Structures are given as C-alpha cells and as structure tokens.
PDB file of C-alpha atoms in Angstrom:
ATOM      1  CA  MET P   1     102.023  43.571  21.428  1.00  0.00           C
ATOM      2  CA  ASP P   2     105.443  45.094  20.713  1.00  0.00           C
ATOM      3  CA  LEU P   3     105.201  48.882  20.972  1.00  0.00           C
ATOM      4  CA  THR P   4     108.808  49.660  20.049  1.00  0.00           C
ATOM      5  CA  PRO P   5     108.740  53.219  18.616  1.00  0.00           C
ATOM      6  CA  GLY P   6     108.436  53.364  14.870  1.00  0.00           C
ATOM      7  CA  ARG P   7     106.030  55.282  12.682  1.00  0.00           C
ATOM      8  CA  ASN P   8     105.135  52.374  10.421  1.00  0.00           C
ATOM      9  CA  MET P   9     104.316  50.141  13.374  1.00  0.00           C
ATOM     10  CA  TYR P  10     101.913  52.622  14.936  1.00  0.00           C
ATOM     11  CA  ASN P  11     100.231  53.682  11.718  1.00  0.00           C
ATOM     12  CA  SER P  12      99.878  50.133  10.417  1.00  0.00           C
ATOM     13  CA  PHE P  13      96.809  49.957  12.652  1.00  0.00           C
ATOM     14  CA  ARG P  14      95.071  52.269  10.196  1.00  0.00           C
ATOM     15  CA  LEU P  15      95.270  49.645   7.443  1.00  0.00           C
ATOM     16  CA  ARG P  16      95.260  46.375   9.346  1.00  0.00           C
ATOM     17  CA  PRO P  17      93.276  46.596  12.588  1.00  0.00           C
ATOM     18  CA  THR P  18      94.825  44.576  15.374  1.00  0.00           C
ATOM     19  CA  PRO P  19      92.679  41.512  16.091  1.00  0.00           C
ATOM     20  CA  VAL P  20      90.964  41.761  19.454  1.00  0.00           C
ATOM     21  CA  PRO P  21      92.570  39.078  21.642  1.00  0.00           C
ATOM     22  CA  THR P  22      90.432  36.470  23.327  1.00  0.00           C
ATOM     23  CA  LEU P  23      90.729  37.222  27.021  1.00  0.00           C
ATOM     24  CA  PRO P  24      89.712  34.866  29.818  1.00  0.00           C
ATOM     25  CA  LYS P  25      86.318  35.684  31.267  1.00  0.00           C
ATOM     26  CA  MET P  26      86.680  37.822  34.364  1.00  0.00           C
ATOM     27  CA  ALA P  27      84.637  36.556  37.297  1.00  0.00           C
ATOM     28  CA  GLU P  28      82.060  38.881  38.804  1.00  0.00           C
ATOM     29  CA  PRO P  29      83.024  40.077  42.296  1.00  0.00           C
ATOM     30  CA  THR P  30      80.760  38.864  45.101  1.00  0.00           C
ATOM     31  CA  SER P  31      82.043  40.692  48.179  1.00  0.00           C
ATOM     32  CA  ILE P  32      84.725  43.110  49.298  1.00  0.00           C
ATOM     33  CA  LYS P  33      86.262  44.064  52.641  1.00  0.00           C
ATOM     34  CA  VAL P  34      86.251  47.848  53.102  1.00  0.00           C
ATOM     35  CA  THR P  35      86.413  50.666  55.629  1.00  0.00           C
ATOM     36  CA  ILE P  36      84.739  54.046  55.309  1.00  0.00           C
ATOM     37  CA  ARG P  37      88.143  55.512  54.478  1.00  0.00           C
ATOM     38  CA  ASP P  38      88.600  52.992  51.656  1.00  0.00           C
ATOM     39  CA  ILE P  39      85.377  54.218  50.077  1.00  0.00           C
ATOM     40  CA  ALA P  40      86.152  57.910  50.577  1.00  0.00           C
ATOM     41  CA  LYS P  41      89.645  57.512  49.155  1.00  0.00           C
ATOM     42  CA  GLN P  42      88.169  55.840  46.081  1.00  0.00           C
ATOM     43  CA  ILE P  43      86.437  59.090  45.111  1.00  0.00           C
ATOM     44  CA  ASP P  44      87.630  61.982  42.970  1.00  0.00           C
ATOM     45  CA  HIS P  45      84.913  64.521  43.784  1.00  0.00           C
ATOM     46  CA  SER P  46      84.050  66.066  40.420  1.00  0.00           C
ATOM     47  CA  LEU P  47      83.607  69.851  40.134  1.00  0.00           C
ATOM     48  CA  LEU P  48      83.683  70.038  36.354  1.00  0.00           C
ATOM     49  CA  HIS P  49      80.218  71.037  35.179  1.00  0.00           C
ATOM     50  CA  PRO P  50      80.577  73.996  32.778  1.00  0.00           C
ATOM     51  CA  THR P  51      77.961  76.101  34.577  1.00  0.00           C
ATOM     52  CA  MET P  52      79.483  75.888  38.060  1.00  0.00           C
ATOM     53  CA  THR P  53      79.915  79.238  39.786  1.00  0.00           C
ATOM     54  CA  ASP P  54      82.752  80.066  42.178  1.00  0.00           C
ATOM     55  CA  LYS P  55      80.320  79.651  45.073  1.00  0.00           C
ATOM     56  CA  GLU P  56      79.299  76.189  43.859  1.00  0.00           C
ATOM     57  CA  ILE P  57      82.956  75.235  43.484  1.00  0.00           C
ATOM     58  CA  GLU P  58      83.680  76.442  47.029  1.00  0.00           C
ATOM     59  CA  ASP P  59      80.752  74.385  48.318  1.00  0.00           C
ATOM     60  CA  GLY P  60      82.033  71.347  46.416  1.00  0.00           C
ATOM     61  CA  LEU P  61      85.514  71.765  47.865  1.00  0.00           C
ATOM     62  CA  GLU P  62      83.996  71.849  51.327  1.00  0.00           C
ATOM     63  CA  ILE P  63      82.325  68.502  50.560  1.00  0.00           C
ATOM     64  CA  ALA P  64      85.673  67.075  49.434  1.00  0.00           C
ATOM     65  CA  ARG P  65      87.253  68.312  52.651  1.00  0.00           C
ATOM     66  CA  LYS P  66      84.447  67.134  54.941  1.00  0.00           C
ATOM     67  CA  TYR P  67      84.298  63.622  53.508  1.00  0.00           C
ATOM     68  CA  ASN P  68      88.080  63.292  53.115  1.00  0.00           C
ATOM     69  CA  VAL P  69      87.945  61.978  49.547  1.00  0.00           C
ATOM     70  CA  ALA P  70      90.961  61.080  47.426  1.00  0.00           C
ATOM     71  CA  ALA P  71      90.900  64.260  45.341  1.00  0.00           C
ATOM     72  CA  ALA P  72      88.840  67.207  44.222  1.00  0.00           C
ATOM     73  CA  CYS P  73      88.784  67.291  40.429  1.00  0.00           C
ATOM     74  CA  VAL P  74      88.632  70.869  39.130  1.00  0.00           C
ATOM     75  CA  LYS P  75      89.023  72.964  36.017  1.00  0.00           C
ATOM     76  CA  PRO P  76      92.434  74.645  35.622  1.00  0.00           C
ATOM     77  CA  TYR P  77      91.326  78.087  36.796  1.00  0.00           C
ATOM     78  CA  SER P  78      90.233  76.603  40.137  1.00  0.00           C
ATOM     79  CA  ILE P  79      93.484  74.834  41.043  1.00  0.00           C
ATOM     80  CA  LYS P  80      94.791  77.474  43.450  1.00  0.00           C
ATOM     81  CA  ARG P  81      91.348  77.891  44.985  1.00  0.00           C
ATOM     82  CA  ALA P  82      91.225  74.132  45.573  1.00  0.00           C
ATOM     83  CA  ARG P  83      94.687  74.030  47.119  1.00  0.00           C
ATOM     84  CA  ARG P  84      93.778  76.792  49.555  1.00  0.00           C
ATOM     85  CA  ALA P  85      90.448  75.163  50.459  1.00  0.00           C
ATOM     86  CA  LEU P  86      92.056  71.760  51.027  1.00  0.00           C
ATOM     87  CA  GLU P  87      95.059  73.005  52.968  1.00  0.00           C
ATOM     88  CA  ASP P  88      95.968  70.856  55.984  1.00  0.00           C
ATOM     89  CA  THR P  89      94.120  67.825  54.570  1.00  0.00           C
ATOM     90  CA  ASP P  90      95.386  64.873  52.561  1.00  0.00           C
ATOM     91  CA  VAL P  91      92.769  65.514  49.850  1.00  0.00           C
ATOM     92  CA  LEU P  92      94.621  65.989  46.572  1.00  0.00           C
ATOM     93  CA  THR P  93      93.911  68.551  43.876  1.00  0.00           C
ATOM     94  CA  CYS P  94      93.313  67.082  40.415  1.00  0.00           C
ATOM     95  CA  ALA P  95      93.086  69.255  37.307  1.00  0.00           C
ATOM     96  CA  VAL P  96      91.674  68.370  33.893  1.00  0.00           C
ATOM     97  CA  ILE P  97      93.384  69.416  30.659  1.00  0.00           C
ATOM     98  CA  GLY P  98      92.274  69.173  27.044  1.00  0.00           C
ATOM     99  CA  PHE P  99      88.863  68.795  28.620  1.00  0.00           C
ATOM    100  CA  PRO P 100      86.365  67.522  27.658  1.00  0.00           C
ATOM    101  CA  HIS P 101      87.071  66.742  23.990  1.00  0.00           C
ATOM    102  CA  GLY P 102      90.868  66.403  23.797  1.00  0.00           C
ATOM    103  CA  ASN P 103      91.102  68.497  20.645  1.00  0.00           C
ATOM    104  CA  SER P 104      93.944  70.868  21.608  1.00  0.00           C
ATOM    105  CA  THR P 105      97.346  70.397  20.016  1.00  0.00           C
ATOM    106  CA  THR P 106      99.935  68.411  21.914  1.00  0.00           C
ATOM    107  CA  SER P 107     101.929  71.570  22.623  1.00  0.00           C
ATOM    108  CA  CYS P 108      98.848  73.311  24.042  1.00  0.00           C
ATOM    109  CA  LYS P 109      97.992  70.324  26.240  1.00  0.00           C
ATOM    110  CA  ASN P 110     101.595  70.121  27.362  1.00  0.00           C
ATOM    111  CA  GLU P 111     101.674  73.763  28.437  1.00  0.00           C
ATOM    112  CA  GLU P 112      98.294  73.416  30.098  1.00  0.00           C
ATOM    113  CA  ALA P 113      99.592  70.410  32.030  1.00  0.00           C
ATOM    114  CA  ARG P 114     102.789  72.196  33.039  1.00  0.00           C
ATOM    115  CA  HIS P 115     100.910  75.252  34.281  1.00  0.00           C
ATOM    116  CA  ALA P 116      98.415  73.036  36.130  1.00  0.00           C
ATOM    117  CA  VAL P 117     101.204  71.335  38.074  1.00  0.00           C
ATOM    118  CA  LEU P 118     103.010  74.619  38.751  1.00  0.00           C
ATOM    119  CA  ASP P 119      99.728  76.033  40.060  1.00  0.00           C
ATOM    120  CA  GLY P 120      99.523  73.156  42.530  1.00  0.00           C
ATOM    121  CA  ALA P 121      97.787  70.183  40.879  1.00  0.00           C
ATOM    122  CA  HIS P 122      98.908  66.860  42.335  1.00  0.00           C
ATOM    123  CA  GLU P 123      97.163  64.972  39.532  1.00  0.00           C
ATOM    124  CA  VAL P 124      96.336  65.784  35.913  1.00  0.00           C
ATOM    125  CA  ASP P 125      93.500  64.122  33.967  1.00  0.00           C
ATOM    126  CA  MET P 126      94.189  64.497  30.230  1.00  0.00           C
ATOM    127  CA  VAL P 127      91.795  63.625  27.396  1.00  0.00           C
ATOM    128  CA  VAL P 128      93.343  61.829  24.426  1.00  0.00           C
ATOM    129  CA  ASN P 129      92.817  63.072  20.885  1.00  0.00           C
ATOM    130  CA  VAL P 130      89.847  60.833  20.102  1.00  0.00           C
ATOM    131  CA  GLY P 131      89.949  61.555  16.363  1.00  0.00           C
ATOM    132  CA  LYS P 132      93.567  60.416  16.187  1.00  0.00           C
ATOM    133  CA  VAL P 133      92.666  57.251  18.091  1.00  0.00           C
ATOM    134  CA  LEU P 134      89.759  56.461  15.770  1.00  0.00           C
ATOM    135  CA  GLY P 135      91.927  57.215  12.732  1.00  0.00           C
ATOM    136  CA  GLY P 136      94.653  54.871  13.940  1.00  0.00           C
ATOM    137  CA  ASP P 137      97.382  57.522  14.130  1.00  0.00           C
ATOM    138  CA  TRP P 138      99.098  55.706  16.956  1.00  0.00           C
ATOM    139  CA  ASN P 139     102.403  57.500  16.506  1.00  0.00           C
ATOM    140  CA  TYR P 140     100.643  60.784  17.308  1.00  0.00           C
ATOM    141  CA  VAL P 141      98.730  59.284  20.233  1.00  0.00           C
ATOM    142  CA  HIS P 142     101.827  57.666  21.728  1.00  0.00           C
ATOM    143  CA  HIS P 143     103.905  60.831  21.336  1.00  0.00           C
ATOM    144  CA  GLU P 144     101.227  62.998  22.937  1.00  0.00           C
ATOM    145  CA  ILE P 145     100.728  60.770  25.980  1.00  0.00           C
ATOM    146  CA  GLU P 146     104.470  60.274  26.436  1.00  0.00           C
ATOM    147  CA  THR P 147     105.204  64.007  26.120  1.00  0.00           C
ATOM    148  CA  ILE P 148     102.554  65.076  28.615  1.00  0.00           C
ATOM    149  CA  ASN P 149     103.365  62.298  31.067  1.00  0.00           C
ATOM    150  CA  ARG P 150     107.018  63.363  31.073  1.00  0.00           C
ATOM    151  CA  THR P 151     106.049  66.985  31.709  1.00  0.00           C
ATOM    152  CA  VAL P 152     103.645  66.107  34.513  1.00  0.00           C
ATOM    153  CA  ILE P 153     106.013  63.842  36.427  1.00  0.00           C
ATOM    154  CA  THR P 154     109.065  66.132  36.078  1.00  0.00           C
ATOM    155  CA  THR P 155     107.429  69.475  36.900  1.00  0.00           C
ATOM    156  CA  PRO P 156     107.579  70.360  40.623  1.00  0.00           C
ATOM    157  CA  VAL P 157     104.117  70.717  42.140  1.00  0.00           C
ATOM    158  CA  GLY P 158     103.489  74.332  43.087  1.00  0.00           C
ATOM    159  CA  MET P 159     102.358  75.468  46.533  1.00  0.00           C
ATOM    160  CA  GLY P 160     104.376  72.903  48.417  1.00  0.00           C
ATOM    161  CA  GLY P 161     106.374  70.712  46.059  1.00  0.00           C
ATOM    162  CA  GLY P 162     106.130  67.012  45.383  1.00  0.00           C
ATOM    163  CA  THR P 163     105.557  64.983  42.227  1.00  0.00           C
ATOM    164  CA  ALA P 164     102.393  64.903  40.130  1.00  0.00           C
ATOM    165  CA  ILE P 165     100.866  62.011  38.196  1.00  0.00           C
ATOM    166  CA  LEU P 166      98.945  61.708  34.921  1.00  0.00           C
ATOM    167  CA  LYS P 167      95.610  60.020  34.301  1.00  0.00           C
ATOM    168  CA  VAL P 168      94.778  59.405  30.627  1.00  0.00           C
ATOM    169  CA  ILE P 169      91.085  59.699  29.710  1.00  0.00           C
ATOM    170  CA  PHE P 170      90.027  57.452  26.805  1.00  0.00           C
ATOM    171  CA  GLU P 171      86.378  58.543  26.356  1.00  0.00           C
ATOM    172  CA  ASN P 172      85.245  54.966  25.778  1.00  0.00           C
ATOM    173  CA  ASP P 173      81.773  55.867  24.490  1.00  0.00           C
ATOM    174  CA  TYR P 174      83.402  56.795  21.178  1.00  0.00           C
ATOM    175  CA  LEU P 175      85.694  53.756  20.965  1.00  0.00           C
ATOM    176  CA  GLN P 176      85.642  50.099  20.011  1.00  0.00           C
ATOM    177  CA  ASN P 177      87.403  47.433  22.056  1.00  0.00           C
ATOM    178  CA  HIS P 178      90.452  47.365  19.789  1.00  0.00           C
ATOM    179  CA  HIS P 179      90.990  51.101  20.374  1.00  0.00           C
ATOM    180  CA  ILE P 180      90.750  50.624  24.140  1.00  0.00           C
ATOM    181  CA  ILE P 181      93.199  47.714  24.024  1.00  0.00           C
ATOM    182  CA  LYS P 182      95.726  49.718  22.017  1.00  0.00           C
ATOM    183  CA  LEU P 183      95.460  52.690  24.376  1.00  0.00           C
ATOM    184  CA  CYS P 184      95.957  50.404  27.372  1.00  0.00           C
ATOM    185  CA  GLU P 185      99.058  48.911  25.751  1.00  0.00           C
ATOM    186  CA  ILE P 186     100.517  52.343  24.987  1.00  0.00           C
ATOM    187  CA  CYS P 187      99.807  53.668  28.480  1.00  0.00           C
ATOM    188  CA  THR P 188     101.351  50.555  30.023  1.00  0.00           C
ATOM    189  CA  ARG P 189     104.503  50.953  27.966  1.00  0.00           C
ATOM    190  CA  ILE P 190     104.824  54.633  28.862  1.00  0.00           C
ATOM    191  CA  GLY P 191     104.065  53.935  32.509  1.00  0.00           C
ATOM    192  CA  VAL P 192     101.293  56.435  33.201  1.00  0.00           C
ATOM    193  CA  ALA P 193      99.769  56.249  36.664  1.00  0.00           C
ATOM    194  CA  PHE P 194      96.112  55.823  35.648  1.00  0.00           C
ATOM    195  CA  VAL P 195      93.863  55.169  32.695  1.00  0.00           C
ATOM    196  CA  LYS P 196      90.335  56.553  32.926  1.00  0.00           C
ATOM    197  CA  THR P 197      87.172  55.497  31.115  1.00  0.00           C
ATOM    198  CA  SER P 198      85.444  58.790  30.412  1.00  0.00           C
ATOM    199  CA  THR P 199      85.099  62.522  30.980  1.00  0.00           C
ATOM    200  CA  GLY P 200      81.466  62.356  32.012  1.00  0.00           C
ATOM    201  CA  TYR P 201      80.638  64.594  29.044  1.00  0.00           C
ATOM    202  CA  GLY P 202      81.179  62.317  26.023  1.00  0.00           C
ATOM    203  CA  PHE P 203      77.633  62.383  24.734  1.00  0.00           C
ATOM    204  CA  VAL P 204      77.085  60.594  21.413  1.00  0.00           C
ATOM    205  CA  LYS P 205      74.549  62.083  18.996  1.00  0.00           C
ATOM    206  CA  GLY P 206      72.396  59.457  17.302  1.00  0.00           C
ATOM    207  CA  GLU P 207      70.801  59.578  13.867  1.00  0.00           C
ATOM    208  CA  ASP P 208      67.532  60.595  15.524  1.00  0.00           C
ATOM    209  CA  GLY P 209      69.218  63.649  17.042  1.00  0.00           C
ATOM    210  CA  TRP P 210      69.060  62.341  20.605  1.00  0.00           C
ATOM    211  CA  TYR P 211      72.198  62.079  22.721  1.00  0.00           C
ATOM    212  CA  THR P 212      73.212  58.954  24.617  1.00  0.00           C
ATOM    213  CA  TYR P 213      75.915  58.313  27.178  1.00  0.00           C
ATOM    214  CA  LYS P 214      77.186  55.258  29.028  1.00  0.00           C
ATOM    215  CA  GLY P 215      80.355  56.327  30.839  1.00  0.00           C
ATOM    216  CA  ALA P 216      82.043  53.510  32.724  1.00  0.00           C
ATOM    217  CA  THR P 217      80.663  50.084  31.805  1.00  0.00           C
ATOM    218  CA  PRO P 218      81.408  46.672  33.345  1.00  0.00           C
ATOM    219  CA  ALA P 219      82.733  45.339  30.030  1.00  0.00           C
ATOM    220  CA  HIS P 220      85.140  48.232  29.511  1.00  0.00           C
ATOM    221  CA  LEU P 221      86.394  48.202  33.095  1.00  0.00           C
ATOM    222  CA  LYS P 222      87.090  44.473  32.880  1.00  0.00           C
ATOM    223  CA  LEU P 223      88.860  44.927  29.544  1.00  0.00           C
ATOM    224  CA  MET P 224      91.025  47.773  30.825  1.00  0.00           C
ATOM    225  CA  ARG P 225      91.967  45.860  33.974  1.00  0.00           C
ATOM    226  CA  GLN P 226      92.907  42.760  31.996  1.00  0.00           C
ATOM    227  CA  VAL P 227      94.977  44.559  29.345  1.00  0.00           C
ATOM    228  CA  CYS P 228      96.741  47.205  31.425  1.00  0.00           C
ATOM    229  CA  GLY P 229      99.881  46.256  33.280  1.00  0.00           C
ATOM    230  CA  PRO P 230      99.583  45.565  37.016  1.00  0.00           C
ATOM    231  CA  ASN P 231     101.117  48.923  37.928  1.00  0.00           C
ATOM    232  CA  ILE P 232      98.550  50.923  35.940  1.00  0.00           C
ATOM    233  CA  LYS P 233      95.525  51.968  37.971  1.00  0.00           C
ATOM    234  CA  ILE P 234      91.992  52.305  36.606  1.00  0.00           C
ATOM    235  CA  LYS P 235      89.611  55.214  37.169  1.00  0.00           C
ATOM    236  CA  ALA P 236      85.910  54.723  36.421  1.00  0.00           C
ATOM    237  CA  ALA P 237      84.008  57.879  35.527  1.00  0.00           C
ATOM    238  CA  GLY P 238      80.467  58.410  34.328  1.00  0.00           C
ATOM    239  CA  GLY P 239      77.448  56.596  35.749  1.00  0.00           C
ATOM    240  CA  VAL P 240      78.965  55.573  39.088  1.00  0.00           C
ATOM    241  CA  ARG P 241      76.307  57.091  41.312  1.00  0.00           C
ATOM    242  CA  THR P 242      75.568  54.875  44.303  1.00  0.00           C
ATOM    243  CA  LEU P 243      77.426  52.974  46.998  1.00  0.00           C
ATOM    244  CA  ASP P 244      76.578  49.701  45.254  1.00  0.00           C
ATOM    245  CA  ASP P 245      78.070  51.094  42.043  1.00  0.00           C
ATOM    246  CA  VAL P 246      81.257  52.015  43.903  1.00  0.00           C
ATOM    247  CA  LEU P 247      81.578  48.625  45.595  1.00  0.00           C
ATOM    248  CA  TYR P 248      81.078  46.874  42.268  1.00  0.00           C
ATOM    249  CA  VAL P 249      83.770  48.803  40.402  1.00  0.00           C
ATOM    250  CA  MET P 250      86.127  48.391  43.355  1.00  0.00           C
ATOM    251  CA  GLY P 251      85.532  44.656  43.052  1.00  0.00           C
ATOM    252  CA  LEU P 252      86.562  44.850  39.401  1.00  0.00           C
ATOM    253  CA  GLY P 253      89.914  46.310  40.393  1.00  0.00           C
ATOM    254  CA  THR P 254      89.441  50.045  39.951  1.00  0.00           C
ATOM    255  CA  SER P 255      91.381  52.377  42.225  1.00  0.00           C
ATOM    256  CA  ARG P 256      89.365  55.569  41.728  1.00  0.00           C
ATOM    257  CA  ILE P 257      85.978  56.772  40.592  1.00  0.00           C
ATOM    258  CA  GLY P 258      84.911  60.180  39.393  1.00  0.00           C
ATOM    259  CA  ALA P 259      81.707  61.174  41.173  1.00  0.00           C
ATOM    260  CA  THR P 260      79.376  64.063  41.829  1.00  0.00           C
ATOM    261  CA  ALA P 261      77.213  61.961  44.175  1.00  0.00           C
ATOM    262  CA  THR P 262      79.890  61.868  46.868  1.00  0.00           C
ATOM    263  CA  VAL P 263      77.617  62.839  49.756  1.00  0.00           C
ATOM    264  CA  ALA P 264      74.996  60.215  48.891  1.00  0.00           C
ATOM    265  CA  ILE P 265      77.637  57.497  48.463  1.00  0.00           C
ATOM    266  CA  ILE P 266      79.415  58.077  51.764  1.00  0.00           C
ATOM    267  CA  GLU P 267      76.272  58.747  53.771  1.00  0.00           C
ATOM    268  CA  GLU P 268      74.822  55.455  52.495  1.00  0.00           C
ATOM    269  CA  ALA P 269      78.008  53.669  53.545  1.00  0.00           C
ATOM    270  CA  LEU P 270      77.717  55.110  57.045  1.00  0.00           C
ATOM    271  CA  LYS P 271      74.031  54.183  57.151  1.00  0.00           C
ATOM    272  CA  ARG P 272      74.952  50.568  56.362  1.00  0.00           C
ATOM    273  CA  GLY P 273      77.366  50.496  59.272  1.00  0.00           C
ATOM    274  CA  ILE P 274      80.619  50.791  57.334  1.00  0.00           C
ATOM    275  CA  ASN P 275      83.157  52.490  59.613  1.00  0.00           C
ATOM    276  CA  ASP P 276      86.870  52.455  60.456  1.00  0.00           C
ATOM    277  CA  VAL P 277      86.854  48.696  61.105  1.00  0.00           C
ATOM    278  CA  PRO P 278      87.235  46.557  57.942  1.00  0.00           C
ATOM    279  CA  MET P 279      83.862  45.071  57.038  1.00  0.00           C
ATOM    280  CA  GLU P 280      82.949  42.398  54.476  1.00  0.00           C
ATOM    281  CA  VAL P 281      80.246  43.819  52.216  1.00  0.00           C
ATOM    282  CA  ALA P 282      78.243  41.979  49.556  1.00  0.00           C
ATOM    283  CA  ILE P 283      78.546  43.335  46.019  1.00  0.00           C
ATOM    284  CA  GLU P 284      75.444  43.853  43.914  1.00  0.00           C
ATOM    285  CA  VAL P 285      76.226  42.997  40.286  1.00  0.00           C
ATOM    286  CA  PRO P 286      74.522  45.243  37.687  1.00  0.00           C
ATOM    287  CA  GLY P 287      71.973  43.465  35.539  1.00  0.00           C
ATOM    288  CA  GLY P 288      72.693  45.324  32.285  1.00  0.00           C
ATOM    289  CA  GLN P 289      75.544  46.758  30.255  1.00  0.00           C
ATOM    290  CA  GLN P 290      75.920  49.881  32.393  1.00  0.00           C
ATOM    291  CA  ILE P 291      77.022  50.359  35.985  1.00  0.00           C
ATOM    292  CA  HIS P 292      73.958  52.420  36.898  1.00  0.00           C
ATOM    293  CA  ALA P 293      70.991  51.128  34.921  1.00  0.00           C
ATOM    294  CA  SER P 294      68.948  54.335  35.054  1.00  0.00           C
ATOM    295  CA  TYR P 295      71.729  56.434  33.546  1.00  0.00           C
TER     296      TYR P 295
END
C-alpha cells in the first residue's frame, strides 16, 4: 500500500477500511538450530509490574546480568539503576514510554523518549495511541511514530554514548487484522527497528465484567512477519512463558520476546542439553490460538 504522506490518504481508512489482503499460509516451524546464547539473547527480561519495589527491580537486574539476556526492560525511573547494575555486560537497557496504555500526547511521549535515551536507555518500547488506531486516524498515528522514532535514533545515549532504537507496541488484543496490517505498513515505511505485539497489560473487559488477555498469538506473529519489511524485527510479548514457547516464536521469525519467566526458560534449556554448540531442537507447535494455552 502506498503510504505517501497526505492527510486524506491516512484518514480515508476511517470511511473505507482497507481490505485485508490474502496472504500465503505460513508453514509451521518444525525445528530450529540454537545455542544457549541464542535463547538468552532472545529475551527482554521484563521488570514492569506496577507493584515492583526497588529491591525486586535490583533482583530482576541481577537475573538479567546472570543469564546474559538481550535487555532488561524497565520503567523510566529505573533506567540509571539498570545501567549501573548492568555495567560491564552486553545486556542492554530498554525503557518503556507511554506505558501501558499509550494515551499521552505525542509531545509528552516524545519528551519521555528523549529523557529515557539521555538517561541511558539503549532501546525504547513505545505504546501507540490505540484509540487513534481504532478510529482510523492514520495521519496522527504515522506522525507520532515518525516523530518519536526520529527523536530516539538521533538522541545520544547517556552514560556512554551510542545510538538507541525504537520498538513500537501495537497492543494487538484491542485490534483487528486490518489495524495490525496498517501499523506494520507504517512502521516499515518509517523504518523503526522493531514492532511488538503487546505490553503484557492489555486486559480486555468483557460484558460479564471479567478480563481476558491473549498477548502474542501465533496468528498475529505470522501476520506481522509477513507484512513487515525484512528489516523490521518482531518482538513477542505476553504469554511466552516456557522454552517451548520461545522456540516456537523464534521459528516464526521473531527476534525478541518479553518475558518474566527468564530463569525457568534458560534453566530448562540447560537441562535439555542446549549449550554453546549449535543444536537442532524440535519445535512444539501450540494446539490453540495462543502461544501458552493455560494463559
């Protein structure tokens, strides 16, 4: 789809929803060759629960350090703490902004992103404005993602320098496939580093008053991988809890997962004999619509 800037083009989605394209069926993965480092570097260790104390965050950062994961994902006030705790490792510090609902103004998100990078965040996970997505205000959505991406990649990373990257969180539980497709197209055009399925906190309230949550699903991960350009990486978050879950989403082409079950995942990999030598491992395909059926 042509995404040449133009207000009428973006907002036309409000009146005439873009037909969902028929995509070729993506084959289920059957096996994958991995090392223990491959698995560890797939994980963004999540330290985002709203009730976490400083002590719990410190303990979580020690886990990230011990297991040499890709990144520790923290709230903005913990960025400097994370950088200090992870000093002399190659574990990155990832900060969330507009989290978890994405409702801040673009200018607020932009400043939050800038301060996060200046404080030392190597990566920024930003939640889109879900209401604007559902309402089809694609001009707003495009402008917001483009503005924040530009700020993130041009602001020098504090506490050592370097360049940061942006991950855009869709919160797929609230969206239909045509919304996900449009977001993937916009993010591909802008050239963001990652698109991400969920925050882990996008609970949907049903008519009966009960809340449900899916997080990353096989169908959405396949859709995102097929629609996004080859240079855009995918992060699966929400419901990826076991080693088998991780191997499966890796087989679908994801480059990162958000996880709180880091210890269990890596210890299970070690228990199965996965080490520094590449090993072919069978992939267990989920039987239902979710990655982890008990979620």
